[in-house]
PDB file of C-alpha atoms in Angstrom:
ATOM      1  CA  UNK A 432       2.218   2.820   4.155  1.00  0.00           C
ATOM      2  CA  UNK A 433       4.802   2.473   6.889  1.00  0.00           C
ATOM      3  CA  UNK A 434       6.395  -0.396   8.726  1.00  0.00           C
ATOM      4  CA  UNK A 435       6.600  -0.940  12.456  1.00  0.00           C
ATOM      5  CA  UNK A 436       7.718  -3.604  14.900  1.00  0.00           C
ATOM      6  CA  UNK A 437       6.022  -5.244  17.850  1.00  0.00           C
ATOM      7  CA  UNK A 438       7.694  -7.190  20.660  1.00  0.00           C
ATOM      8  CA  UNK A 439       5.236  -9.965  21.500  1.00  0.00           C
ATOM      9  CA  UNK A 440       5.213 -12.565  24.265  1.00  0.00           C
ATOM     10  CA  UNK A 441       3.380 -15.738  23.245  1.00  0.00           C
ATOM     11  CA  UNK A 442       2.115 -18.370  25.674  1.00  0.00           C
ATOM     12  CA  UNK A 443       2.301 -22.137  25.235  1.00  0.00           C
ATOM     13  CA  UNK A 444      -1.145 -22.085  23.616  1.00  0.00           C
ATOM     14  CA  UNK A 445       0.098 -19.744  20.884  1.00  0.00           C
ATOM     15  CA  UNK A 446      -1.761 -16.691  22.196  1.00  0.00           C
ATOM     16  CA  UNK A 447      -0.144 -13.231  22.361  1.00  0.00           C
ATOM     17  CA  UNK A 448      -0.054 -12.182  26.019  1.00  0.00           C
ATOM     18  CA  UNK A 449       2.047  -9.022  26.048  1.00  0.00           C
ATOM     19  CA  UNK A 450       2.437  -6.609  23.132  1.00  0.00           C
ATOM     20  CA  UNK A 451       4.954  -3.774  23.160  1.00  0.00           C
ATOM     21  CA  UNK A 452       4.822  -1.181  20.379  1.00  0.00           C
ATOM     22  CA  UNK A 453       7.046   1.804  19.542  1.00  0.00           C
ATOM     23  CA  UNK A 454       6.217   4.825  21.673  1.00  0.00           C
ATOM     24  CA  UNK A 455       6.032   7.127  18.645  1.00  0.00           C
ATOM     25  CA  UNK A 456       2.996   5.351  17.194  1.00  0.00           C
ATOM     26  CA  UNK A 457      -0.152   7.507  17.419  1.00  0.00           C
ATOM     27  CA  UNK A 458      -2.550   6.071  19.978  1.00  0.00           C
ATOM     28  CA  UNK A 459      -5.270   5.361  17.429  1.00  0.00           C
ATOM     29  CA  UNK A 460      -2.809   3.349  15.322  1.00  0.00           C
ATOM     30  CA  UNK A 461      -1.283   1.589  18.339  1.00  0.00           C
ATOM     31  CA  UNK A 462      -4.726   0.576  19.566  1.00  0.00           C
ATOM     32  CA  UNK A 463      -5.625  -0.811  16.144  1.00  0.00           C
ATOM     33  CA  UNK A 464      -2.356  -2.769  15.818  1.00  0.00           C
ATOM     34  CA  UNK A 465      -2.584  -4.144  19.359  1.00  0.00           C
ATOM     35  CA  UNK A 466      -6.169  -5.275  18.808  1.00  0.00           C
ATOM     36  CA  UNK A 467      -5.235  -7.068  15.591  1.00  0.00           C
ATOM     37  CA  UNK A 468      -2.261  -8.877  17.137  1.00  0.00           C
ATOM     38  CA  UNK A 469      -4.358  -9.986  20.112  1.00  0.00           C
ATOM     39  CA  UNK A 470      -6.626 -11.882  17.716  1.00  0.00           C
ATOM     40  CA  UNK A 471      -3.786 -13.759  16.022  1.00  0.00           C
ATOM     41  CA  UNK A 472      -2.671 -17.255  16.954  1.00  0.00           C
ATOM     42  CA  UNK A 473       0.768 -18.806  16.568  1.00  0.00           C
ATOM     43  CA  UNK A 474       2.253 -22.275  16.532  1.00  0.00           C
ATOM     44  CA  UNK A 475       4.266 -22.268  19.782  1.00  0.00           C
ATOM     45  CA  UNK A 476       7.826 -23.618  19.749  1.00  0.00           C
ATOM     46  CA  UNK A 477       8.342 -27.234  20.760  1.00  0.00           C
ATOM     47  CA  UNK A 478      10.875 -28.311  23.398  1.00  0.00           C
ATOM     48  CA  UNK A 479      11.165 -32.039  24.180  1.00  0.00           C
ATOM     49  CA  UNK A 480       7.770 -32.622  22.673  1.00  0.00           C
ATOM     50  CA  UNK A 481       6.065 -29.933  24.735  1.00  0.00           C
ATOM     51  CA  UNK A 482       4.824 -26.526  23.536  1.00  0.00           C
ATOM     52  CA  UNK A 483       6.608 -23.647  25.226  1.00  0.00           C
ATOM     53  CA  UNK A 484       6.010 -19.958  25.716  1.00  0.00           C
ATOM     54  CA  UNK A 485       8.432 -17.424  24.312  1.00  0.00           C
ATOM     55  CA  UNK A 486       9.021 -14.016  22.837  1.00  0.00           C
ATOM     56  CA  UNK A 487       9.392 -12.825  19.269  1.00  0.00           C
ATOM     57  CA  UNK A 488       9.408  -9.595  17.282  1.00  0.00           C
ATOM     58  CA  UNK A 489       6.878  -9.021  14.523  1.00  0.00           C
ATOM     59  CA  UNK A 490       7.428  -6.909  11.437  1.00  0.00           C
ATOM     60  CA  UNK A 491       4.205  -5.239  10.330  1.00  0.00           C
ATOM     61  CA  UNK A 492       3.085  -3.076   7.456  1.00  0.00           C
ATOM     62  CA  UNK A 493       0.398  -0.531   8.324  1.00  0.00           C
ATOM     63  CA  UNK A 494      -1.667   1.356   5.757  1.00  0.00           C
ATOM     64  CA  UNK A 495      -4.063   4.268   6.122  1.00  0.00           C
ATOM     65  CA  UNK A 496      -6.310   4.393   3.048  1.00  0.00           C
ATOM     66  CA  UNK A 497      -8.468   7.525   2.554  1.00  0.00           C
ATOM     67  CA  UNK A 498     -12.216   6.908   2.755  1.00  0.00           C
ATOM     68  CA  UNK A 499     -15.155   9.316   2.891  1.00  0.00           C
ATOM     69  CA  UNK A 500     -15.182   9.355   6.703  1.00  0.00           C
ATOM     70  CA  UNK A 501     -11.430   9.793   7.079  1.00  0.00           C
ATOM     71  CA  UNK A 502      -9.016   6.851   6.897  1.00  0.00           C
ATOM     72  CA  UNK A 503      -9.319   3.080   6.927  1.00  0.00           C
ATOM     73  CA  UNK A 504      -6.483   1.250   8.685  1.00  0.00           C
ATOM     74  CA  UNK A 505      -5.153  -2.072   7.456  1.00  0.00           C
ATOM     75  CA  UNK A 506      -2.321  -4.258   8.728  1.00  0.00           C
ATOM     76  CA  UNK A 507      -0.035  -6.663   6.904  1.00  0.00           C
ATOM     77  CA  UNK A 508       1.819  -9.374   8.824  1.00  0.00           C
ATOM     78  CA  UNK A 509       5.311  -9.624   7.333  1.00  0.00           C
ATOM     79  CA  UNK A 510       6.885 -12.159   9.668  1.00  0.00           C
ATOM     80  CA  UNK A 511       8.402 -12.971  13.053  1.00  0.00           C
ATOM     81  CA  UNK A 512      12.074 -12.936  13.976  1.00  0.00           C
ATOM     82  CA  UNK A 513      14.725 -11.246  16.115  1.00  0.00           C
ATOM     83  CA  UNK A 514      14.165  -7.621  17.055  1.00  0.00           C
ATOM     84  CA  UNK A 515      16.013  -4.738  15.481  1.00  0.00           C
ATOM     85  CA  UNK A 516      18.528  -3.077  17.773  1.00  0.00           C
ATOM     86  CA  UNK A 517      17.941   0.390  16.297  1.00  0.00           C
ATOM     87  CA  UNK A 518      14.748   2.259  17.248  1.00  0.00           C
ATOM     88  CA  UNK A 519      13.767   2.751  13.593  1.00  0.00           C
ATOM     89  CA  UNK A 520      13.947  -0.991  12.984  1.00  0.00           C
ATOM     90  CA  UNK A 521      16.408  -0.644  10.140  1.00  0.00           C
ATOM     91  CA  UNK A 522      19.828  -2.161   9.725  1.00  0.00           C
ATOM     92  CA  UNK A 523      22.571   0.322   8.824  1.00  0.00           C
ATOM     93  CA  UNK A 524      23.777  -0.336   5.257  1.00  0.00           C
ATOM     94  CA  UNK A 525      27.268  -1.663   4.553  1.00  0.00           C
ATOM     95  CA  UNK A 526      29.945   0.775   3.479  1.00  0.00           C
ATOM     96  CA  UNK A 527      30.410   1.168  -0.256  1.00  0.00           C
ATOM     97  CA  UNK A 528      34.014   0.014  -0.913  1.00  0.00           C
ATOM     98  CA  UNK A 529      36.386   2.686  -2.183  1.00  0.00           C
ATOM     99  CA  UNK A 530      37.778   0.370  -4.852  1.00  0.00           C
ATOM    100  CA  UNK A 531      34.262  -0.329  -6.106  1.00  0.00           C
ATOM    101  CA  UNK A 532      33.677   3.424  -6.389  1.00  0.00           C
ATOM    102  CA  UNK A 533      36.877   3.845  -8.390  1.00  0.00           C
ATOM    103  CA  UNK A 534      35.817   1.078 -10.774  1.00  0.00           C
ATOM    104  CA  UNK A 535      32.212   2.323 -10.869  1.00  0.00           C
ATOM    105  CA  UNK A 536      31.146  -1.187  -9.881  1.00  0.00           C
ATOM    106  CA  UNK A 537      27.833  -2.224  -8.408  1.00  0.00           C
ATOM    107  CA  UNK A 538      25.745  -5.315  -7.952  1.00  0.00           C
ATOM    108  CA  UNK A 539      23.239  -7.223  -5.869  1.00  0.00           C
ATOM    109  CA  UNK A 540      23.855  -9.664  -3.073  1.00  0.00           C
ATOM    110  CA  UNK A 541      21.867 -12.121  -1.000  1.00  0.00           C
ATOM    111  CA  UNK A 542      23.366 -12.477   2.475  1.00  0.00           C
ATOM    112  CA  UNK A 543      22.496 -15.234   4.927  1.00  0.00           C
ATOM    113  CA  UNK A 544      23.567 -15.023   8.572  1.00  0.00           C
ATOM    114  CA  UNK A 545      22.648 -16.304  12.019  1.00  0.00           C
ATOM    115  CA  UNK A 546      21.538 -14.140  14.929  1.00  0.00           C
ATOM    116  CA  UNK A 547      23.226 -15.659  17.961  1.00  0.00           C
ATOM    117  CA  UNK A 548      21.684 -15.853  21.458  1.00  0.00           C
ATOM    118  CA  UNK A 549      23.783 -12.840  22.516  1.00  0.00           C
ATOM    119  CA  UNK A 550      22.340 -10.758  19.669  1.00  0.00           C
ATOM    120  CA  UNK A 551      25.440 -10.752  17.479  1.00  0.00           C
ATOM    121  CA  UNK A 552      25.424 -11.990  13.888  1.00  0.00           C
ATOM    122  CA  UNK A 553      27.512 -14.709  12.223  1.00  0.00           C
ATOM    123  CA  UNK A 554      27.862 -14.724   8.438  1.00  0.00           C
ATOM    124  CA  UNK A 555      26.963 -17.961   6.653  1.00  0.00           C
ATOM    125  CA  UNK A 556      26.792 -17.347   2.897  1.00  0.00           C
ATOM    126  CA  UNK A 557      26.984 -14.549   0.331  1.00  0.00           C
ATOM    127  CA  UNK A 558      25.604 -14.719  -3.202  1.00  0.00           C
ATOM    128  CA  UNK A 559      26.560 -11.827  -5.429  1.00  0.00           C
ATOM    129  CA  UNK A 560      25.782 -10.759  -8.999  1.00  0.00           C
ATOM    130  CA  UNK A 561      27.659 -10.099 -11.144  1.00  0.00           C
ATOM    131  CA  UNK A 562      30.022 -12.738  -9.768  1.00  0.00           C
ATOM    132  CA  UNK A 563      33.081 -10.884 -11.064  1.00  0.00           C
ATOM    133  CA  UNK A 564      32.324  -7.985  -8.683  1.00  0.00           C
ATOM    134  CA  UNK A 565      31.992 -10.092  -5.548  1.00  0.00           C
ATOM    135  CA  UNK A 566      35.623  -9.645  -4.528  1.00  0.00           C
ATOM    136  CA  UNK A 567      35.071  -5.866  -4.386  1.00  0.00           C
ATOM    137  CA  UNK A 568      32.188  -6.155  -1.921  1.00  0.00           C
ATOM    138  CA  UNK A 569      32.948  -9.306   0.089  1.00  0.00           C
ATOM    139  CA  UNK A 570      34.949  -7.624   2.853  1.00  0.00           C
ATOM    140  CA  UNK A 571      32.419  -4.792   3.222  1.00  0.00           C
ATOM    141  CA  UNK A 572      29.625  -7.345   3.617  1.00  0.00           C
ATOM    142  CA  UNK A 573      31.622  -9.343   6.170  1.00  0.00           C
ATOM    143  CA  UNK A 574      32.368  -6.195   8.194  1.00  0.00           C
ATOM    144  CA  UNK A 575      28.705  -5.170   7.993  1.00  0.00           C
ATOM    145  CA  UNK A 576      27.413  -8.493   9.328  1.00  0.00           C
ATOM    146  CA  UNK A 577      29.993  -8.439  12.124  1.00  0.00           C
ATOM    147  CA  UNK A 578      28.672  -5.125  13.480  1.00  0.00           C
ATOM    148  CA  UNK A 579      24.968  -6.056  13.302  1.00  0.00           C
ATOM    149  CA  UNK A 580      23.148  -6.417  16.610  1.00  0.00           C
ATOM    150  CA  UNK A 581      19.673  -7.798  17.365  1.00  0.00           C
ATOM    151  CA  UNK A 582      17.381  -8.664  20.243  1.00  0.00           C
ATOM    152  CA  UNK A 583      17.188 -12.470  19.958  1.00  0.00           C
ATOM    153  CA  UNK A 584      13.967 -14.425  20.089  1.00  0.00           C
ATOM    154  CA  UNK A 585      13.322 -16.392  23.285  1.00  0.00           C
ATOM    155  CA  UNK A 586      11.927 -19.854  23.926  1.00  0.00           C
ATOM    156  CA  UNK A 587      11.061 -20.945  27.442  1.00  0.00           C
ATOM    157  CA  UNK A 588      12.858 -17.890  28.824  1.00  0.00           C
ATOM    158  CA  UNK A 589      16.114 -18.536  26.939  1.00  0.00           C
ATOM    159  CA  UNK A 590      17.462 -16.655  23.876  1.00  0.00           C
ATOM    160  CA  UNK A 591      17.774 -18.777  20.740  1.00  0.00           C
ATOM    161  CA  UNK A 592      19.560 -18.693  17.384  1.00  0.00           C
ATOM    162  CA  UNK A 593      17.634 -17.578  14.305  1.00  0.00           C
ATOM    163  CA  UNK A 594      18.783 -17.746  10.702  1.00  0.00           C
ATOM    164  CA  UNK A 595      18.255 -14.583   8.641  1.00  0.00           C
ATOM    165  CA  UNK A 596      18.478 -13.565   4.994  1.00  0.00           C
ATOM    166  CA  UNK A 597      18.782 -10.090   3.527  1.00  0.00           C
ATOM    167  CA  UNK A 598      19.095  -8.855  -0.062  1.00  0.00           C
ATOM    168  CA  UNK A 599      21.534  -6.017  -0.688  1.00  0.00           C
ATOM    169  CA  UNK A 600      21.733  -3.713  -3.665  1.00  0.00           C
ATOM    170  CA  UNK A 601      24.823  -1.587  -4.281  1.00  0.00           C
ATOM    171  CA  UNK A 602      24.341   1.261  -6.719  1.00  0.00           C
ATOM    172  CA  UNK A 603      25.794   4.620  -7.583  1.00  0.00           C
ATOM    173  CA  UNK A 604      23.531   7.639  -7.146  1.00  0.00           C
ATOM    174  CA  UNK A 605      23.389  11.021  -8.829  1.00  0.00           C
ATOM    175  CA  UNK A 606      26.113  13.637  -8.319  1.00  0.00           C
ATOM    176  CA  UNK A 607      28.758  11.027  -7.601  1.00  0.00           C
ATOM    177  CA  UNK A 608      27.326   9.811  -4.315  1.00  0.00           C
ATOM    178  CA  UNK A 609      27.028   6.129  -3.538  1.00  0.00           C
ATOM    179  CA  UNK A 610      24.739   4.001  -1.419  1.00  0.00           C
ATOM    180  CA  UNK A 611      24.067   0.421  -0.380  1.00  0.00           C
ATOM    181  CA  UNK A 612      20.394  -0.412  -0.157  1.00  0.00           C
ATOM    182  CA  UNK A 613      18.351  -3.530   0.590  1.00  0.00           C
ATOM    183  CA  UNK A 614      15.208  -4.405  -1.338  1.00  0.00           C
ATOM    184  CA  UNK A 615      12.373  -6.809  -0.597  1.00  0.00           C
ATOM    185  CA  UNK A 616       9.549  -7.047  -3.122  1.00  0.00           C
ATOM    186  CA  UNK A 617       6.245  -8.326  -1.747  1.00  0.00           C
ATOM    187  CA  UNK A 618       2.566  -7.354  -2.094  1.00  0.00           C
ATOM    188  CA  UNK A 619       1.684  -5.262   0.928  1.00  0.00           C
ATOM    189  CA  UNK A 620      -1.274  -4.272   3.027  1.00  0.00           C
ATOM    190  CA  UNK A 621      -4.162  -5.512   0.883  1.00  0.00           C
ATOM    191  CA  UNK A 622      -2.712  -3.629  -2.102  1.00  0.00           C
ATOM    192  CA  UNK A 623      -3.817  -0.304  -0.607  1.00  0.00           C
ATOM    193  CA  UNK A 624      -0.382   1.198  -1.128  1.00  0.00           C
ATOM    194  CA  UNK A 625       2.921   0.128  -2.649  1.00  0.00           C
ATOM    195  CA  UNK A 626       5.852  -0.869  -0.486  1.00  0.00           C
ATOM    196  CA  UNK A 627       9.106   0.980  -1.059  1.00  0.00           C
ATOM    197  CA  UNK A 628      12.662  -0.123  -0.362  1.00  0.00           C
ATOM    198  CA  UNK A 629      13.103  -2.212   2.759  1.00  0.00           C
ATOM    199  CA  UNK A 630      16.202  -2.513   4.912  1.00  0.00           C
ATOM    200  CA  UNK A 631      15.023  -5.257   7.203  1.00  0.00           C
ATOM    201  CA  UNK A 632      16.317  -8.843   7.131  1.00  0.00           C
ATOM    202  CA  UNK A 633      13.872 -11.748   6.943  1.00  0.00           C
ATOM    203  CA  UNK A 634      13.922 -14.659   9.421  1.00  0.00           C
ATOM    204  CA  UNK A 635      14.147 -18.087   7.789  1.00  0.00           C
ATOM    205  CA  UNK A 636      13.585 -20.336  10.803  1.00  0.00           C
ATOM    206  CA  UNK A 637      11.838 -18.367  13.532  1.00  0.00           C
ATOM    207  CA  UNK A 638      10.394 -20.756  16.147  1.00  0.00           C
ATOM    208  CA  UNK A 639       7.145 -18.786  15.917  1.00  0.00           C
ATOM    209  CA  UNK A 640       4.763 -19.215  12.990  1.00  0.00           C
ATOM    210  CA  UNK A 641       1.460 -17.443  12.684  1.00  0.00           C
ATOM    211  CA  UNK A 642      -1.499 -19.711  11.996  1.00  0.00           C
ATOM    212  CA  UNK A 643      -3.314 -18.853   8.787  1.00  0.00           C
ATOM    213  CA  UNK A 644      -6.897 -18.024   9.640  1.00  0.00           C
ATOM    214  CA  UNK A 645      -5.961 -17.844  13.305  1.00  0.00           C
ATOM    215  CA  UNK A 646      -7.247 -14.319  13.735  1.00  0.00           C
TER     216      UNK A 646
END
């Protein structure tokens, strides 16, 4: 199992018209992914009561399950939203605060922010458990959101705002090292393989929604 992204232009009828995939994808996988996306249909965004074309970025899970003849490919649609700025599609983790290391503190947070039309991020809310540790991590989370950058979604040729949410997990690792990781737990890819840790935020209000049964 691995995850990949696809930049997709969608016309006013909800049909994918241009699909851009990472160059490092093997051709056989890229061809499979492109063919699957072409068959999908989306609810196009509405502007003044009229459907409009636009551009979004899809997060996809791809599995290669062993079969007698080789491998069977399967694809899992994980959602639409702004595009990741980094080529690997991952968001760099926040810094683990020095004071938190000294106190051997950890915890889990749920961060909500907005991707602005210029690709920057604006923090909205932070939920953190245990609550008593929030003060140790608040500034690190704020600094992290401030340095995030995305490729915004577009509607009718104009970049738009999209609200995002991302879970964070701060934990100490072996040998005294520390890390900040993000986790998203979902069934993946027809249960062919298990999904590991994810460091990708999830869009809450993307103007593009895939139609169930629409390919």
